Coordinates of C-alpha atoms in Angstrom, one line a residue:
M14 CA -19.2 -168.4 190.9
A15 CA -18.4 -168.2 187.2
I16 CA -15.3 -166.4 186.1
S17 CA -15.6 -162.8 185.4
K18 CA -16.0 -161.6 181.9
H19 CA -14.7 -158.5 180.3
P20 CA -16.7 -158.1 177.1
G21 CA -15.0 -155.6 174.7
N22 CA -16.8 -152.8 173.0
P23 CA -19.0 -154.6 170.4
Q24 CA -19.2 -151.4 168.3
K25 CA -15.7 -150.0 168.1
S26 CA -16.9 -147.2 165.8
Q27 CA -19.2 -146.0 168.6
T28 CA -18.3 -142.8 170.3
K29 CA -17.4 -142.7 174.0
D30 CA -20.6 -140.8 174.7
A31 CA -22.7 -143.4 172.9
R32 CA -21.0 -146.4 174.6
I33 CA -21.5 -144.9 178.0
Y34 CA -25.1 -143.9 177.3
Y35 CA -26.3 -147.3 176.0
L36 CA -24.2 -149.4 178.4
G37 CA -25.1 -147.2 181.4
R38 CA -28.9 -147.3 180.6
Y39 CA -28.7 -151.1 180.2
I40 CA -26.8 -151.7 183.5
L41 CA -29.2 -149.4 185.4
G42 CA -32.2 -151.2 183.9
L43 CA -33.5 -148.2 181.9
Q44 CA -33.2 -150.1 178.6
M45 CA -33.4 -153.9 178.6
P46 CA -33.3 -155.5 175.2
D47 CA -34.5 -158.9 176.5
P48 CA -37.9 -158.8 178.4
A49 CA -36.8 -161.8 180.5
E50 CA -33.9 -159.9 182.0
K51 CA -34.5 -157.5 185.0
C52 CA -32.4 -155.1 186.9
I53 CA -33.0 -156.1 190.6
A54 CA -30.7 -153.4 192.1
S55 CA -28.3 -150.7 191.0
L56 CA -25.6 -148.7 192.5
K57 CA -23.7 -145.5 191.4
L58 CA -20.4 -144.5 193.0
G59 CA -18.1 -141.5 192.5
F60 CA -20.7 -139.1 191.1
H61 CA -21.8 -135.6 192.2
F62 CA -25.3 -136.3 190.9
D63 CA -27.8 -138.9 192.0
T64 CA -30.2 -139.5 189.1
P65 CA -29.3 -142.2 186.6
E66 CA -29.4 -139.9 183.5
L67 CA -27.2 -137.2 185.2
C68 CA -24.7 -139.9 186.3
I69 CA -24.4 -141.2 182.8
F70 CA -23.9 -137.6 181.6
E71 CA -21.2 -136.9 184.2
M72 CA -19.4 -140.1 183.2
Q73 CA -19.5 -139.0 179.6
V74 CA -17.9 -135.6 180.5
V75 CA -15.1 -137.2 182.5
A76 CA -14.4 -139.9 179.8
K77 CA -13.9 -137.2 177.2
N78 CA -10.8 -136.1 179.1
A79 CA -9.1 -139.4 178.3
V80 CA -8.0 -138.1 174.9
K81 CA -5.4 -140.8 174.4
S82 CA -7.8 -143.7 175.1
P83 CA -10.5 -144.5 172.6
D84 CA -12.4 -146.6 175.2
P85 CA -11.7 -145.6 178.9
I86 CA -14.7 -147.8 180.0
L87 CA -14.2 -151.2 181.5
H88 CA -17.3 -153.4 181.5
T89 CA -17.0 -156.4 183.8
I90 CA -19.6 -159.1 184.4
F91 CA -19.6 -161.5 187.4
S92 CA -22.0 -164.3 186.7
F93 CA -23.3 -166.6 189.4
P94 CA -24.7 -170.2 189.1
A95 CA -28.4 -170.6 189.7
E96 CA -27.9 -172.0 193.2
D97 CA -26.1 -168.7 194.3
T98 CA -28.9 -166.2 194.7
I99 CA -27.5 -162.7 195.3
S100 CA -29.6 -160.3 197.4
S101 CA -29.6 -156.5 196.9
H102 CA -27.6 -156.1 200.1
I103 CA -24.9 -158.6 199.1
F104 CA -24.8 -157.0 195.6
E105 CA -23.9 -153.6 197.2
E106 CA -21.3 -155.3 199.4
I107 CA -19.7 -157.0 196.3
V108 CA -19.5 -153.7 194.4
I109 CA -17.8 -152.0 197.5
D110 CA -15.5 -155.1 197.7
Y111 CA -14.6 -154.5 194.0
V112 CA -13.7 -150.9 194.7
D113 CA -11.6 -151.8 197.7
F114 CA -10.0 -154.9 196.1
F115 CA -8.7 -152.9 193.1
H116 CA -8.2 -149.6 194.9
L117 CA -10.7 -147.7 192.9
E118 CA -11.9 -145.2 195.5
G119 CA -13.2 -142.1 193.8
Q120 CA -13.6 -143.6 190.4
Q121 CA -17.0 -143.5 188.7
I122 CA -18.8 -146.8 188.8
I123 CA -22.2 -147.8 187.6
A124 CA -23.3 -151.3 188.7
G125 CA -26.4 -153.4 188.3
L126 CA -27.6 -156.7 189.6
H127 CA -29.5 -158.4 186.8
A128 CA -31.6 -161.6 186.8
D129 CA -32.8 -163.6 183.9
T130 CA -34.3 -167.1 183.7
D131 CA -31.0 -168.8 184.5
N132 CA -28.9 -166.8 186.9
H133 CA -28.0 -163.6 188.7
H134 CA -25.1 -161.6 187.3
I135 CA -23.5 -158.3 188.2
H136 CA -22.5 -155.7 185.5
I137 CA -19.9 -153.2 186.6
M138 CA -19.0 -150.2 184.3
L139 CA -15.9 -148.5 185.5
N140 CA -14.7 -145.2 184.0
R141 CA -11.0 -145.7 184.0
C142 CA -10.3 -142.0 183.5
D143 CA -9.1 -140.4 186.6
F144 CA -10.9 -137.0 186.6
I145 CA -8.2 -135.4 188.8
N146 CA -5.2 -136.0 186.5
D147 CA -7.0 -137.1 183.3
K148 CA -4.9 -140.3 183.1
V149 CA -6.5 -143.7 182.4
I150 CA -5.9 -146.2 185.2
E151 CA -5.4 -149.9 184.6
I152 CA -6.6 -152.7 186.9
E153 CA -3.7 -155.1 187.5
K154 CA -1.7 -153.4 184.8
G155 CA -4.3 -154.4 182.2
F156 CA -4.4 -158.1 183.1
T157 CA -8.1 -158.1 183.5
R158 CA -8.6 -161.9 183.2
Y159 CA -6.1 -162.5 186.0
A160 CA -7.7 -159.8 188.1
G161 CA -11.2 -161.2 187.5
S162 CA -10.1 -164.6 188.6
R163 CA -8.5 -163.4 191.8
F164 CA -11.6 -161.3 192.6
S165 CA -13.9 -164.2 191.9
T166 CA -11.9 -166.4 194.3
F167 CA -12.1 -163.6 196.9
L168 CA -15.9 -163.5 196.5
E169 CA -16.3 -167.3 196.7
N170 CA -14.3 -167.3 199.9
K171 CA -16.0 -164.3 201.6
Y172 CA -19.6 -165.1 200.7
S173 CA -19.4 -168.9 200.6
L174 CA -20.3 -169.1 197.0
N175 CA -20.0 -172.2 194.9
P176 CA -16.4 -172.3 193.5
S177 CA -15.8 -172.2 189.8
E178 CA -13.6 -174.8 188.1
A179 CA -12.6 -172.3 185.5
T180 CA -11.0 -169.8 187.8
A181 CA -8.4 -172.2 189.2
S182 CA -7.1 -169.7 191.8
Y183 CA -6.7 -170.4 195.4
F184 CA -5.5 -168.9 198.7
I185 CA -1.9 -169.3 200.0
N186 CA -1.8 -167.6 203.4
D187 CA -3.6 -164.3 202.6
Q188 CA -2.5 -164.2 199.0
I189 CA -4.8 -165.2 196.1
V190 CA -2.6 -167.2 193.6
L191 CA -3.6 -168.1 190.1
S192 CA -3.0 -171.8 189.3
D193 CA -0.7 -172.8 186.4
L194 CA -3.7 -174.7 185.2
Y195 CA -5.7 -171.5 184.6
R196 CA -7.3 -171.7 181.1
L197 CA -7.2 -168.4 179.4
D198 CA -9.7 -169.7 176.8
S199 CA -12.3 -170.0 179.6
A200 CA -12.2 -166.3 180.4
Q201 CA -13.3 -163.5 178.1

């Protein structure tokens, strides 16, 4: 499994509403810029509504409460080598594992399993604004590269996926430990 990537907001001048709208529609497969890419499955967690457009709208409303954060959205991509084919069922399990691993129960999440000509990959959009207290949560205190590497190792172990050389994390007893050889330039 390739290391997780956390692409930043490519358009920093974009409003929260616009970022959530366009990213949410892309992840759910409603708006694909590349015809070769397809959304195989999608999942929405932590919403009162069920339709994609209403979930996106609900996420926009909650994100507006994060007045101190210009971008409360965390976009994470887990990319898998071509030999690791991810089914819709495994995709749903991985998203639930993500929620459990980072203790994100109740947070709004939009996820999509995408396929293009090379590989399967999972996009996860997390609204980091806690709608109960309007505070923005941080995964692993903001160390998203470290968190992504640990979660990638967890997935490789649980689902018998091909290990990535770039993650360089491993298990000691039940703890996932990041190697001193971890290359920060390999993660984004």
